[in-house]
Amino acid sequence: SEGGEFKYDPVAKKLTMKGVTVSVGKDENAIWNKSIEGLEIVISGSNRLEATDQSPLNCFASTKIEGSGSFTTTSKESSGINIYKTTLTISDITLEATGKRGIAGVAGGKDETLIIKNATVNAKGTEAAICDLKTFTLEGCRIIAPEGGKFDDEKHAVVDSQGNRAKEVKIAPIKKYELYIAGTQVTDANCNNLKDITGVTVAAGGVFKYDPATKTLTMKDVTVSVGKDENAIWNKGIEGLKIKVYGSNRL
């Protein structure tokens, strides 16, 4: 697109993409990293890779996709992104990968690793969304759909709460709040389960949760006990925090 950029720096092993669309036909990949270990694909703006019977992005050597933009990959008959006996790291970007499989390794997932850091990802596959991987790691982000979704080491795939390979997986960065309970920062991943934090005890029928929308910390029959150099509750930066107290509570 106008003002866009598409270039490769062989010294830095860096492929720069800004406002790029690559569309290919039968027996072709839009981008194939065949042997450049440590290739960096730096994304800005809106980018799209399209293929038919092959994966639009094919990684045969370790590859990192990072940046501030969006990246869409679609295949009619193969994986949106294919990983072969290597590691793919996705950082910070917004990614949508769609195909028979969204993001996938080789059947069995013996040698493939996927790492996602602080990224927004929507993977969709008619067979499976994220599959055939030996290792799947999330850093600073979490699975928000399907509810109860997790990586199953034996099935080498992200599964739903029933253990079936999920056909759509959504991943989002973890939101952090400037509120700490027993030294642990409150996030959108733990705000409804503050009782699970080490040092916290909640009696039967009790409640300990934080609602970021209303800036409300609700406590019912909660005990928080901490040691040296720790606060039981530290409101570091939430202006107007409300602490609603019910029953008997102790810090």
XYZ file of C-alpha atoms in Angstrom:
251
model
C 0.000 0.000 0.000
C 1.019 3.656 -0.311
C 3.764 4.488 2.190
C 4.366 0.771 2.676
C 7.644 -1.099 2.801
C 8.868 -4.599 1.974
C 12.584 -5.263 2.227
C 15.109 -7.767 3.568
C 18.361 -6.916 5.395
C 20.667 -9.955 5.068
C 23.165 -8.657 7.658
C 20.529 -8.262 10.377
C 18.421 -11.177 9.056
C 15.436 -8.834 9.138
C 12.412 -8.817 6.840
C 10.451 -5.564 7.150
C 6.761 -5.506 6.219
C 4.492 -2.455 6.261
C 1.197 -2.468 4.389
C 2.111 -5.584 2.361
C -0.118 -8.191 0.709
C 1.353 -11.356 -0.816
C -1.088 -13.621 -2.666
C 0.023 -16.875 -4.323
C -1.527 -19.818 -6.150
C -1.102 -23.584 -6.196
C 2.061 -25.182 -4.762
C 3.389 -21.840 -3.438
C 4.073 -20.208 -0.071
C 3.723 -16.449 0.298
C 6.795 -16.451 2.583
C 9.032 -19.481 3.138
C 11.929 -19.254 5.574
C 13.814 -22.272 4.315
C 17.107 -21.961 6.214
C 17.702 -18.530 7.807
C 18.036 -19.286 11.524
C 16.872 -16.335 13.647
C 14.952 -14.573 10.873
C 13.057 -11.543 12.217
C 9.867 -10.437 10.470
C 9.103 -6.908 11.664
C 5.469 -5.911 11.180
C 3.855 -2.482 11.036
C 0.620 -1.367 9.481
C -1.751 -3.967 8.030
C -0.283 -7.014 6.257
C -1.783 -10.087 4.615
C -0.501 -13.406 3.226
C -2.800 -15.607 1.110
C -2.222 -19.111 -0.277
C -4.335 -21.965 -1.649
C -3.018 -25.504 -1.054
C 0.141 -24.533 0.886
C 0.816 -22.485 4.032
C 1.198 -18.754 3.355
C 3.944 -18.618 6.017
C 6.230 -21.652 6.101
C 8.963 -21.764 8.786
C 11.713 -24.355 8.316
C 14.187 -22.338 10.443
C 13.687 -20.390 13.675
C 11.601 -17.300 13.019
C 10.461 -14.299 15.063
C 7.459 -12.177 14.117
C 7.303 -8.892 16.019
C 6.273 -5.262 15.824
C 3.236 -3.043 16.259
C 1.078 -3.955 13.263
C -1.388 -6.610 12.174
C -0.614 -9.793 10.266
C -3.246 -11.982 8.592
C -2.468 -15.364 7.022
C -5.065 -17.484 5.197
C -4.877 -20.829 3.419
C -7.742 -22.680 1.779
C -6.300 -26.183 2.121
C -3.322 -26.019 4.507
C -2.200 -24.300 7.727
C -2.345 -20.535 8.133
C 1.185 -20.824 9.532
C 3.324 -23.965 9.276
C 6.227 -24.748 11.648
C 8.615 -27.546 10.660
C 11.137 -28.869 13.223
C 11.873 -25.379 14.579
C 10.669 -22.537 16.819
C 8.305 -19.692 15.952
C 8.074 -16.699 18.302
C 5.248 -14.164 17.941
C 5.604 -10.919 19.912
C 3.378 -7.847 20.403
C 1.578 -7.946 17.038
C -2.051 -8.693 16.222
C -2.190 -11.983 14.298
C -5.004 -13.842 12.579
C -4.145 -17.261 11.133
C -6.815 -19.262 9.284
C -6.799 -22.545 7.355
C -7.450 -26.241 7.808
C -5.223 -25.633 10.797
C -4.509 -22.168 12.160
C -0.941 -22.477 13.481
C 0.480 -25.980 13.230
C 3.596 -28.080 13.280
C 4.136 -31.497 11.737
C 1.659 -34.262 12.589
C 2.589 -35.574 16.022
C 4.339 -32.364 17.058
C 7.689 -33.916 17.985
C 10.032 -31.006 17.271
C 7.955 -27.826 16.921
C 7.792 -24.956 19.421
C 5.440 -21.956 19.445
C 6.080 -19.003 21.780
C 3.613 -16.116 22.005
C 4.609 -12.950 23.901
C 2.238 -10.045 24.683
C 0.406 -10.630 21.408
C -3.216 -10.701 20.295
C -3.839 -13.896 18.322
C -6.914 -15.386 16.684
C -6.176 -18.829 15.238
C -8.898 -20.700 13.353
C -8.856 -24.109 11.698
C -11.523 -26.440 10.363
C -9.451 -29.278 11.879
C -7.722 -27.460 14.756
C -6.624 -23.938 15.651
C -3.223 -24.533 17.315
C -1.883 -28.079 16.998
C 0.944 -30.545 16.305
C 3.379 -28.802 18.661
C 5.847 -30.246 21.154
C 5.924 -27.035 23.204
C 3.534 -24.093 23.482
C 4.473 -21.143 25.703
C 2.555 -17.971 26.569
C 4.370 -14.972 28.073
C 2.393 -11.909 29.192
C -0.766 -13.183 27.495
C -3.426 -15.835 28.022
C -6.072 -17.906 26.264
C -9.399 -16.063 26.508
C -11.362 -18.450 24.236
C -12.417 -21.169 24.387
C -13.246 -20.802 28.075
C -11.102 -23.262 29.980
C -8.818 -23.669 26.986
C -5.292 -24.984 27.583
C -2.429 -26.738 25.838
C -2.594 -30.529 26.129
C 0.896 -32.096 26.055
C -0.437 -35.493 24.992
C -2.647 -34.161 22.195
C 0.022 -31.581 21.229
C -2.752 -29.011 20.767
C -4.822 -26.344 22.471
C -7.987 -28.055 23.683
C -11.308 -26.847 25.072
C -12.671 -27.619 28.542
C -13.883 -31.022 27.301
C -10.430 -31.938 25.988
C -11.300 -31.609 22.293
C -8.895 -29.884 19.925
C -10.199 -26.317 19.733
C -11.107 -25.045 16.264
C -10.803 -21.398 17.294
C -8.374 -20.032 19.872
C -8.169 -16.403 20.972
C -5.171 -15.119 22.907
C -4.881 -11.637 24.446
C -2.261 -9.755 26.475
C -2.755 -9.905 30.229
C -3.969 -6.576 31.647
C -2.167 -5.538 34.815
C -3.560 -3.269 37.518
C -1.599 -1.185 40.008
C -2.937 -3.208 42.924
C -0.967 -5.874 44.792
C -2.232 -8.600 47.116
C 0.424 -10.254 49.299
C 3.074 -9.124 46.814
C 1.240 -10.470 43.751
C 0.012 -7.998 41.129
C -3.683 -8.148 40.296
C -4.391 -8.850 36.597
C -7.406 -9.672 34.459
C -6.270 -13.298 34.726
C -6.435 -13.515 38.541
C -8.821 -10.717 39.587
C -11.726 -13.133 40.087
C -9.580 -15.663 41.978
C -7.607 -13.616 44.511
C -8.225 -16.444 47.017
C -5.594 -18.489 45.136
C -2.759 -16.064 45.934
C -0.202 -17.383 48.435
C -0.840 -15.801 51.849
C -4.570 -15.431 51.257
C -7.204 -17.488 53.076
C -10.913 -17.154 52.320
C -13.459 -18.862 54.558
C -16.192 -21.068 53.119
C -18.774 -18.803 51.480
C -16.291 -15.923 51.434
C -15.389 -13.660 48.517
C -12.172 -11.942 47.443
C -12.200 -10.364 43.990
C -11.398 -7.149 42.134
C -13.625 -5.506 39.514
C -11.456 -3.253 37.301
C -14.487 -1.609 35.663
C -15.741 -0.184 38.970
C -12.331 -0.151 40.739
C -13.878 -2.226 43.522
C -12.116 -4.777 45.735
C -14.676 -6.982 47.497
C -13.697 -8.781 50.721
C -15.871 -11.205 52.667
C -14.298 -13.346 55.402
C -10.770 -12.876 54.046
C -7.436 -13.183 55.838
C -4.213 -11.989 54.212
C -1.007 -12.755 56.107
C 2.438 -11.683 54.850
C 6.028 -11.639 56.045
C 8.958 -9.243 55.929
C 8.949 -6.384 53.390
C 5.416 -7.169 52.139
C 2.061 -5.429 52.248
C -1.108 -7.485 52.572
C -2.827 -4.986 50.242
C -0.944 -2.273 48.332
C -2.893 0.207 46.240
C 0.011 1.460 44.213
C -1.809 3.491 41.571
C -5.585 2.990 41.391
C -7.136 6.376 42.103
C -10.560 6.008 43.702
C -10.184 2.361 44.707
C -13.182 1.142 46.724
C -12.758 -1.698 49.214
C -16.135 -3.228 50.109
C -15.990 -5.206 53.334
C -18.420 -7.907 54.500
C -18.179 -10.433 57.320
C -14.926 -10.699 59.268
C -11.638 -9.769 57.551
C -8.054 -9.552 58.750
C -4.754 -8.270 57.313
